[in-house]
Short mmCIF file of C-alpha atoms in Angstrom, two decimals:
data_model
loop_
_atom_site.label_atom_id
_atom_site.label_comp_id
_atom_site.label_asym_id
_atom_site.label_seq_id
_atom_site.Cartn_x
_atom_site.Cartn_y
_atom_site.Cartn_z
CA MET V 15 -3.22 87.31 17.06
CA ASN V 16 0.33 87.85 17.77
CA GLU V 17 2.51 85.03 20.04
CA HIS V 18 2.06 86.87 23.07
CA LYS V 19 -1.88 87.12 23.36
CA MET V 20 -1.41 83.22 21.86
CA ASN V 21 0.49 81.76 25.08
CA GLU V 22 -2.18 83.88 26.63
CA GLN V 23 -4.68 82.21 25.71
CA ASN V 24 -3.41 79.24 25.63
CA ARG V 25 -2.95 79.16 29.74
CA ASP V 26 -6.42 80.28 29.44
CA ILE V 27 -7.11 77.35 27.88
CA GLU V 28 -5.45 75.29 30.17
CA LEU V 29 -6.77 77.28 33.49
CA ILE V 30 -10.68 76.40 31.68
CA ASP V 31 -9.79 72.42 30.96
CA ARG V 32 -8.48 72.24 34.94
CA PHE V 33 -11.78 73.64 35.80
CA LEU V 34 -13.60 72.02 33.73
CA GLN V 35 -12.31 68.28 34.37
CA ASP V 36 -12.52 69.40 38.27
CA ARG V 37 -8.69 70.08 38.58
CA LEU V 38 -8.56 72.97 40.47
CA SER V 39 -7.35 73.62 43.98
CA ASN V 40 -10.82 75.77 46.57
CA LYS V 41 -8.31 78.86 46.37
CA GLU V 42 -7.90 78.65 42.36
CA GLU V 43 -11.20 77.65 42.07
CA GLN V 44 -12.54 80.72 44.10
CA ASP V 45 -9.72 82.29 41.80
CA TYR V 46 -11.54 81.27 38.72
CA ARG V 47 -14.94 82.44 39.68
CA GLU V 48 -14.14 85.67 40.53
CA ARG V 49 -12.44 86.00 36.99
CA LEU V 50 -15.33 84.64 35.27
CA GLN V 51 -17.08 87.27 36.63
CA ARG V 52 -14.94 90.31 35.94
CA ASP V 53 -13.62 89.21 32.72
CA GLU V 54 -15.65 89.00 29.44
CA GLY V 55 -13.47 87.41 27.64
CA PHE V 56 -12.19 84.75 29.45
CA LYS V 57 -16.07 83.64 30.50
CA LYS V 58 -16.22 84.00 26.81
CA LEU V 59 -13.71 81.52 25.75
CA HIS V 60 -14.49 79.77 28.87
CA GLU V 61 -18.22 79.42 27.02
CA GLU V 62 -16.57 78.27 23.96
CA GLN V 63 -13.87 75.74 26.26
CA LYS V 64 -17.57 74.07 27.52
CA LEU V 65 -18.75 73.85 24.32
CA VAL V 66 -16.57 71.84 23.16
CA LYS V 67 -16.61 69.29 26.23
CA GLU V 68 -19.63 68.86 25.89
CA GLY V 69 -19.83 68.14 22.08
CA ILE V 70 -16.94 66.18 22.34
CA ILE V 71 -18.99 64.11 25.63
CA TYR V 72 -22.34 64.25 23.52
CA MET V 73 -20.66 63.01 19.83
CA LYS V 74 -19.55 59.71 22.23
CA ARG V 75 -22.28 58.96 24.22
CA GLN V 76 -24.60 58.84 20.38
CA GLU V 77 -21.67 56.88 19.69
CA LEU V 78 -22.29 54.20 22.82
CA LYS V 79 -25.80 54.75 22.41
CA THR V 80 -26.01 53.63 18.51
CA GLN V 81 -23.23 50.59 19.34
CA LEU V 82 -26.04 49.47 22.48
CA ASN V 83 -28.90 49.25 20.03
CA ALA V 84 -27.01 46.76 17.63
CA ILE V 85 -26.03 45.16 20.43
CA GLU V 86 -29.32 45.23 21.18
CA SER V 87 -30.74 44.46 18.43
CA GLU V 88 -29.17 41.53 17.98
CA ILE V 89 -30.56 40.28 20.81
CA GLU V 90 -33.76 40.95 20.02
CA GLN V 91 -33.80 39.26 16.41
CA GLN V 92 -31.92 36.45 18.71
CA GLU V 93 -34.65 36.65 21.14
CA THR V 94 -37.45 36.60 18.07
CA ALA V 95 -36.11 33.11 16.72
CA SER V 96 -36.21 31.84 19.57
CA SER V 97 -40.11 32.66 19.99
CA TRP V 98 -40.94 31.92 16.43
CA THR V 99 -39.03 27.94 16.80
CA TYR V 100 -41.18 28.20 20.49
CA TYR V 101 -44.41 28.43 19.15
CA ARG V 102 -44.24 26.18 16.12
CA SER V 103 -43.12 23.84 18.82
CA ILE V 104 -46.03 24.13 20.93
CA ALA V 105 -48.64 24.16 17.74
CA ALA V 106 -47.09 20.95 16.44
CA GLY V 107 -48.01 19.67 20.12
CA ILE V 108 -45.06 18.45 20.51
CA LEU V 109 -42.61 18.62 24.35
CA LEU V 110 -40.56 15.92 23.16
CA LEU V 111 -40.01 17.03 19.84
CA LEU V 112 -38.75 20.71 20.95
CA THR V 113 -37.10 19.50 24.05
CA GLY V 114 -34.42 16.38 20.80
CA VAL V 115 -34.45 20.01 19.01
CA ALA V 116 -32.53 22.16 21.92
CA VAL V 117 -30.76 19.69 22.62
CA ILE V 118 -29.93 18.92 19.24
CA TYR V 119 -29.66 21.99 18.54
CA LEU V 120 -27.46 22.81 21.65
CA TYR V 121 -25.13 19.57 20.42
CA LEU V 122 -24.57 21.27 17.24
CA SER V 123 -23.44 24.65 18.40
CA TYR V 124 -21.00 22.96 20.45
CA ASN V 125 -19.94 20.90 17.51
CA ASN V 126 -19.93 23.40 15.38
CA SER V 127 -17.54 25.50 16.65
CA SER V 128 -15.32 23.29 17.49
CA GLY V 129 -15.30 21.91 14.11
CA LEU V 130 -14.43 24.89 13.52
CA TYR V 131 -11.86 25.24 14.64
CA GLU V 132 -10.67 21.21 13.50
CA ASN V 133 -11.64 22.26 9.77
CA TYR V 134 -9.62 25.79 9.89
CA PHE V 135 -6.55 24.57 12.48
CA ASN V 136 -3.40 23.52 10.02
CA PRO V 137 -0.43 24.02 12.07
CA PRO V 138 2.64 23.50 10.84
CA GLU V 139 3.65 20.09 10.17
CA THR V 140 7.50 20.81 10.67
CA ILE V 141 9.69 23.47 12.12
CA ASP V 142 12.67 24.64 9.56
CA LYS V 143 15.77 24.57 12.09
CA VAL V 144 17.48 28.27 12.66
CA ARG V 145 20.54 28.99 15.13
CA SER V 146 17.99 31.07 17.34
CA ARG V 147 19.68 34.42 19.20
CA GLY V 148 20.16 32.49 22.08
CA GLY V 149 22.29 29.60 20.60
CA ASP V 150 21.00 26.18 19.28
CA ASN V 151 19.58 25.40 21.93
CA SER V 152 16.31 25.32 20.18
CA GLY V 153 17.13 21.92 18.34
CA ALA V 154 16.28 19.75 21.07
CA ALA V 155 12.57 21.26 20.96
CA ILE V 156 12.06 21.17 16.91
CA GLU V 157 13.81 17.80 16.65
CA ALA V 158 10.36 16.82 19.09
CA TYR V 159 7.92 18.95 17.59
CA ASN V 160 9.18 17.45 14.08
CA ASN V 161 8.89 13.98 15.14
CA GLY V 162 5.38 15.05 16.98
CA ASN V 163 6.04 14.60 20.14
CA PHE V 164 4.87 17.33 20.93
CA GLU V 165 4.93 16.34 25.05
CA LYS V 166 8.39 16.35 24.30
CA ALA V 167 8.57 19.11 22.51
CA GLU V 168 6.66 21.22 25.28
CA GLN V 169 9.20 20.67 28.02
CA GLU V 170 12.23 21.57 25.58
CA PHE V 171 10.44 24.67 24.78
CA LYS V 172 9.93 26.16 27.59
CA LYS V 173 13.83 24.95 28.83
CA THR V 174 15.28 26.27 25.35
CA ILE V 175 12.74 29.60 25.92
CA ASP V 176 13.58 30.01 29.82
CA GLY V 177 16.19 32.83 29.28
CA GLN V 178 16.32 34.07 26.48
CA PHE V 179 13.40 35.99 24.62
CA ASP V 180 12.53 34.27 20.73
CA TYR V 181 8.92 35.71 19.14
CA ARG V 182 9.58 32.81 16.71
CA LEU V 183 10.90 30.07 20.01
CA ILE V 184 7.19 31.56 21.42
CA TYR V 185 5.65 31.36 18.41
CA TYR V 186 5.76 27.86 18.07
CA GLN V 187 5.84 26.61 21.45
CA GLY V 188 1.73 28.06 21.52
CA ILE V 189 1.04 26.08 18.66
CA THR V 190 2.78 22.83 20.72
CA LYS V 191 0.36 24.32 23.37
CA MET V 192 -2.70 24.65 21.11
CA ARG V 193 -1.99 20.35 19.26
CA LEU V 194 -1.86 19.64 23.22
CA GLY V 195 -4.69 20.83 24.15
CA LYS V 196 -3.44 23.14 26.69
CA PHE V 197 -5.80 26.33 24.99
CA ASP V 198 -5.28 28.69 28.01
CA ASN V 199 -1.39 28.51 27.64
CA ALA V 200 -2.03 29.16 24.69
CA GLU V 201 -3.59 31.71 24.70
CA LEU V 202 -1.17 34.18 27.40
CA LEU V 203 1.96 33.15 24.76
CA PHE V 204 0.46 34.21 21.54
CA ASN V 205 -0.74 37.96 23.64
CA GLN V 206 2.85 38.52 24.09
CA ILE V 207 4.06 37.71 20.46
CA LEU V 208 1.27 40.41 19.96
CA GLU V 209 2.45 42.91 22.81
CA GLY V 210 6.64 42.64 21.77
CA ASN V 211 7.78 44.72 18.84
CA ASN V 212 8.69 41.42 16.45
CA ASN V 213 7.64 40.36 12.90
CA TYR V 214 5.08 37.33 14.07
CA HIS V 215 1.95 39.72 14.54
CA ALA V 216 -0.20 38.33 11.57
CA ASN V 217 0.61 34.33 11.95
CA THR V 218 -0.46 35.31 15.74
CA ARG V 219 -3.10 37.23 15.40
CA TRP V 220 -4.81 33.74 13.44
CA PHE V 221 -3.49 30.65 15.80
CA LEU V 222 -4.77 32.91 19.03
CA ALA V 223 -8.44 33.48 17.36
CA LEU V 224 -8.40 30.09 16.86
CA THR V 225 -7.80 29.66 20.23
CA TYR V 226 -10.35 31.80 21.25
CA ILE V 227 -12.33 29.69 18.98
CA LYS V 228 -12.28 26.63 21.09
CA LEU V 229 -12.50 28.33 23.65
CA ASP V 230 -15.88 29.10 22.79
CA ARG V 231 -15.10 33.19 22.45
CA GLU V 232 -15.80 33.86 19.52
CA ASP V 233 -16.73 37.96 20.02
CA GLU V 234 -12.68 37.94 21.00
CA ALA V 235 -12.01 35.47 18.01
CA ILE V 236 -13.75 37.87 15.31
CA PRO V 237 -11.69 41.25 15.36
CA LEU V 238 -8.78 38.95 14.78
CA LEU V 239 -10.32 37.91 12.18
CA GLN V 240 -11.41 41.49 10.56
CA LYS V 241 -7.72 42.41 11.00
CA ILE V 242 -5.79 39.87 9.28
CA THR V 243 -8.75 40.09 7.14
CA SER V 244 -7.54 43.56 6.07
CA SER V 245 -3.65 42.56 5.76
CA ASP V 246 -1.74 40.49 4.01
CA SER V 247 -1.31 37.67 5.87
CA GLN V 248 -1.04 34.07 4.49
CA TYR V 249 -3.99 33.42 6.33
CA LYS V 250 -5.96 36.20 4.85
CA ASN V 251 -9.10 33.99 2.98
CA GLU V 252 -8.94 31.24 5.54
CA ALA V 253 -9.70 34.14 8.22
CA LEU V 254 -12.43 35.40 5.59
CA ASN V 255 -14.36 32.03 5.20
CA LEU V 256 -13.93 31.97 9.44
CA LEU V 257 -15.55 34.94 9.95
CA ARG V 258 -18.90 33.79 7.33
CA GLU V 259 -18.87 30.62 8.91
CA LEU V 260 -19.19 31.68 12.45
CA LYS V 261 -21.35 34.33 11.09
CA ALA V 262 -23.58 31.94 9.33
CA MET E 14 -11.29 37.06 33.04
CA THR E 15 -11.34 38.65 36.35
CA LYS E 16 -13.84 41.79 37.11
CA GLN E 17 -10.38 44.04 37.41
CA GLU E 18 -9.42 42.59 33.58
CA ILE E 19 -12.68 44.01 32.46
CA LEU E 20 -12.35 47.22 34.12
CA ASN E 21 -8.88 47.49 32.37
CA ARG E 22 -9.88 46.09 28.73
CA LEU E 23 -13.31 48.71 29.17
CA LYS E 24 -10.34 51.03 29.77
CA GLU E 25 -8.82 50.37 26.61
CA GLY E 26 -11.86 50.81 25.21
CA SER E 27 -12.77 46.86 24.11
CA ASN E 28 -15.76 47.02 22.52
CA GLU E 29 -15.89 43.26 22.22
CA VAL E 30 -15.98 43.67 26.12
CA LEU E 31 -18.36 46.08 26.25
CA SER E 32 -20.92 43.81 24.31
CA VAL E 33 -20.06 40.61 26.74
CA VAL E 34 -21.13 42.69 29.97
CA TYR E 35 -24.09 43.91 28.51
CA LYS E 36 -25.32 40.98 27.46
CA GLN E 37 -24.32 39.69 31.00
CA TYR E 38 -26.47 41.98 32.54
CA ARG E 39 -29.37 42.53 30.59
CA GLU E 40 -31.95 39.69 31.33
CA GLU E 41 -31.52 40.25 34.55
CA PHE E 42 -31.63 44.15 34.98
CA ILE E 43 -34.37 44.09 33.20
CA ASN E 44 -36.38 41.57 34.89
CA TRP E 45 -35.62 43.46 38.22
CA SER E 46 -36.67 46.65 36.75
CA VAL E 47 -40.27 45.21 35.59
CA SER E 48 -40.68 43.33 38.89
CA THR E 49 -39.99 45.56 41.40
CA TYR E 50 -40.41 49.09 40.13
CA SER E 51 -43.55 48.42 37.28
CA LEU E 52 -41.14 49.65 34.69
CA ASP E 53 -42.27 48.82 31.49
CA SER E 54 -39.60 46.53 28.73
CA ASP E 55 -38.58 49.91 27.01
CA ASP E 56 -38.44 52.27 29.60
CA ALA E 57 -35.94 49.13 31.13
CA LYS E 58 -34.28 48.34 28.42
CA ASP E 59 -33.57 52.60 28.36
CA ILE E 60 -32.86 52.96 31.72
CA TYR E 61 -30.13 49.81 31.04
CA GLN E 62 -27.88 51.15 28.55
CA THR E 63 -27.96 54.85 30.50
CA THR E 64 -27.06 52.57 33.11
CA ILE E 65 -23.84 51.05 31.08
CA ILE E 66 -23.47 53.63 29.23
CA ILE E 67 -22.57 55.45 32.70
CA PHE E 68 -20.34 52.38 33.73
CA TYR E 69 -18.09 52.68 31.24
CA GLU E 70 -17.74 56.73 31.18
CA ASN E 71 -17.04 56.54 34.82
CA ILE E 72 -13.88 54.03 33.99
CA LEU E 73 -12.91 55.53 30.85
CA MET E 74 -12.83 58.83 32.96
CA LYS E 75 -10.52 57.11 35.05
CA LYS E 76 -13.54 57.80 37.52
CA LEU E 77 -14.02 53.71 38.84
CA THR E 78 -10.16 52.30 38.80
CA SER E 79 -10.72 49.49 40.73
CA LEU E 80 -14.24 47.67 41.91
CA ASN E 81 -15.11 46.23 46.50
CA SER E 82 -18.01 44.55 44.68
CA SER E 83 -19.94 42.48 42.24
CA ILE E 84 -20.02 44.70 38.82
CA LYS E 85 -23.42 43.38 39.15
CA THR E 86 -23.90 45.01 42.75
CA TYR E 87 -23.05 48.49 40.67
CA LEU E 88 -24.45 48.20 37.78
CA PHE E 89 -27.53 48.31 39.85
CA ALA E 90 -26.90 51.29 42.26
CA ILE E 91 -26.38 52.68 39.21
CA GLY E 92 -29.24 51.73 37.87
CA LYS E 93 -31.24 52.39 40.79
CA ASN E 94 -30.68 55.75 40.79
CA LYS E 95 -31.88 56.19 37.61
CA ILE E 96 -34.86 54.02 37.92
CA ARG E 97 -35.91 56.76 40.78
CA GLU E 98 -35.31 59.67 37.99
CA LYS E 99 -37.71 57.90 35.81
CA LEU E 100 -39.93 57.72 38.00
CA ARG E 101 -40.45 61.32 39.27
CA GLU E 102 -40.59 62.06 36.28
CA SER E 103 -43.45 60.08 34.90
CA GLY E 104 -45.00 60.66 39.20
CA LYS E 105 -44.57 57.51 40.98
CA VAL E 106 -43.53 57.30 43.74
CA PHE E 107 -40.55 54.82 44.61
CA PRO E 108 -40.48 52.53 46.75
CA SER E 109 -39.36 55.07 50.51
CA ASN E 110 -37.40 51.90 52.12
CA ASP E 111 -35.43 51.41 49.21
CA VAL E 112 -32.04 52.30 50.09
CA LEU E 113 -30.26 54.27 47.19
CA ASN E 114 -26.22 54.80 47.80
CA GLU E 115 -25.64 58.61 46.76
CA ALA E 116 -22.42 58.06 44.94
CA PHE E 117 -23.92 56.29 41.87
CA ILE E 118 -26.25 59.52 41.21
CA TYR E 119 -25.43 61.22 38.15
CA GLU E 120 -27.27 64.32 36.59
CA GLU E 121 -27.72 63.72 32.72
CA GLU E 122 -27.62 67.30 30.82
CA THR E 123 -31.32 67.97 28.86
CA VAL E 124 -29.66 68.53 25.67
CA ASP E 125 -32.27 70.78 22.41
CA THR E 126 -32.53 70.75 19.31
CA GLU E 127 -30.17 73.63 19.19
CA LYS E 128 -27.87 72.27 20.69
CA GLU E 129 -27.96 68.49 19.49
CA HIS E 130 -27.93 70.71 16.07
CA LEU E 131 -24.44 72.37 17.23
CA TYR E 132 -23.38 68.82 18.31
CA ASP E 133 -23.82 67.27 15.87
CA THR E 134 -21.66 70.02 14.02
CA PHE E 135 -18.93 69.06 16.07
CA ARG E 136 -18.88 65.77 14.80
CA LEU E 137 -19.26 66.41 11.74
CA CYS E 138 -15.51 68.84 12.79
CA LEU E 139 -14.24 66.88 13.78
CA ASP E 140 -14.31 64.21 11.93
CA LYS E 141 -13.51 66.07 8.96
CA LEU E 142 -10.15 66.97 11.24
CA GLY E 143 -9.07 63.56 11.35
CA ASP E 144 -6.16 61.94 12.77
CA PRO E 145 -4.34 62.08 15.43
CA CYS E 146 -6.49 65.73 16.30
CA LYS E 147 -10.07 63.91 16.67
CA SER E 148 -8.42 61.18 18.76
CA VAL E 149 -6.06 64.15 20.50
CA LEU E 150 -9.44 66.15 21.48
CA ILE E 151 -11.68 62.72 22.62
CA SER E 152 -8.83 61.23 24.82
CA PHE E 153 -8.47 65.05 26.03
CA TYR E 154 -12.23 65.77 26.68
CA TYR E 155 -13.77 62.64 27.06
CA LYS E 156 -10.88 60.38 28.50
CA ASN E 157 -9.73 63.10 30.87
CA PHE E 158 -6.68 62.11 29.41
CA THR E 159 -3.61 64.18 31.12
CA MET E 160 -0.86 65.73 28.40
CA GLN E 161 1.37 64.02 29.43
CA GLU E 162 -1.29 60.15 29.10
CA ILE E 163 -0.83 61.06 25.75
CA ALA E 164 2.52 62.41 24.57
CA GLN E 165 2.56 58.71 25.56
CA VAL E 166 0.08 57.19 23.90
CA PHE E 167 0.24 59.61 20.65
CA ASN E 168 4.25 59.40 20.24
CA TYR E 169 4.82 63.19 20.65
CA LYS E 170 8.00 64.13 21.76
CA ASN E 171 7.01 65.39 25.14
CA GLU E 172 4.54 67.03 26.73
CA ALA E 173 4.64 70.80 25.89
CA THR E 174 4.67 69.33 22.06
CA ALA E 175 1.39 67.53 22.98
CA LYS E 176 0.20 70.91 24.74
CA ASN E 177 0.85 72.50 21.11
CA SER E 178 -0.28 70.10 18.56
CA LYS E 179 -3.89 70.00 20.91
CA TYR E 180 -3.87 73.29 21.06
CA LYS E 181 -3.49 73.54 17.16
CA CYS E 182 -6.41 70.95 16.91
CA LEU E 183 -8.53 73.07 18.93
CA GLN E 184 -7.86 76.06 17.25
CA ARG E 185 -8.88 74.54 14.16
CA LEU E 186 -11.93 72.89 15.82
CA LYS E 187 -13.06 75.62 16.36
CA ASP E 188 -13.07 77.91 13.57
CA CYS E 189 -15.02 73.86 12.00
CA VAL E 190 -17.71 74.95 13.88
CA PHE E 191 -17.60 78.21 14.46
CA ALA E 192 -18.28 79.01 10.20
CA LYS E 193 -20.82 76.06 10.10
CA THR E 194 -22.61 77.55 12.81
CA GLY E 195 -22.18 81.49 12.10
CA THR E 196 -21.19 81.65 15.35
CA ALA E 197 -18.47 84.40 16.84
CA GLN E 198 -15.35 84.04 18.02
CA GLN E 199 -12.97 85.83 20.39
#
C-alpha cells in the first residue's frame, strides 16, 4: 500500500473509531451512514473495526468474568467451611461450645493479624545522620528518634519536612508514625513516597504493607508484598514468609 | 474509602478494590434477588456478576465518573434491569409497580460459537503482539482513552506519534487475526 493510500485509510479508521465511540456530531454521523451505503470498501473497513472493538471488549469481559468467578469460588469455599463447622457443632448439640468457638475464632483472627504485624515490624533502631537537601535541620528529629523519643521525633520531622521535599525524611517520618500507632498518617506518607520519583519505593512498600495489615486491609497488603517478592528488596524473604502466613 | 476514592481506584484498574466491592454487596444483592423476584441463587449470582461488570466498565469507559447516589443504589438499579431481562426470557412477569430507571438499561450482545472462536483468535493475537501494543489497543478500544491520554500514559512523544503507533499495532493485530482465520482483508 502506498503512503497516500495508507494515510487515507488511517483517516478512515480514525473516523470509524470515532463513530464506534459515539463521538461524531449529528451531521458527521449522517454523512457517515450515507457513505456506508455507497462505499463498499469503507463498509468493509467499518466491519473490520467493529470486529476489532467487539473482540477486545469480549476478551476483557471474559477476563473479568474469570476474575469474578475466582472471587466467587473463594467466598463459596469460606461458606462451605463455615457451614461444615456449624453443622458439626449442632450435631454435637453444644450451642455454648459453638458460641465459644466463634468467639475464640474471632479473637484469634484479630490477634493473628495483630500478631503478624508485631512479628514482622522491625523498624531501624537508629537513623544515620546525613545532611539533608535542605540543610542539617533533620538533626533534632533523628536524635529524638535514635533516643527512642518518638513523640519528639514526630514533631521535629514535621518541622523539618515543612518547606522541603526529602523522601528519606518522609520515609523515616512514616516509620515514626507507625511506632506511635498512627497508621492512617503513615499510610498517607508512604503513598506520597510511592507516587514520587525516588529510591525508597522498595522499603516503603514493605512498611506500607505492614501498615495495611495493622489496619485490617490485607487485600491491599498482598499486592505490595507480591511486588516485593519479585524484586531485589532487602525485605524479599520477609515478604515471602508473610505472604505464606497471610494465605495460611 | 469514600465512594469517589472507590471510583478512582477502579478507574485505575484496581483488582483489589473490585474484589472488595464485589464482596461488600454480594450477599445482600443475592438475598434481595431471591426474596423479591424469586430467582434461584445461581441466577442471582450470574446477574450480580454481570451487574458488577457493567458497573466496572461504566467507570473504565468514563460513563460513570461520580455518583450522587450510593454505590449500592447504583448496583441494585443495574441489577433490577438485568433481573427484568432474565424474567422476560423465562416467561415470568416482572412486577409492574417496580419502577425501572431507563438510564441503567444495558444491552449485552449474544455471541454465537463462530464469533466466539473469532474473539478467541483476537485474544491469542493480542497476547502475541505483547506490550505496549496490547495495552495501547485495550486502552483505546475498551477503556475509551483518547489518543492524547494514550500519549501521556505510554510516554509517546506526542499525540501524532501515539496515533501512528496505534495504527501499526492495529495493522499487526488484523494481519494476525486474518492470517489465522483466513478472512480476506481489504
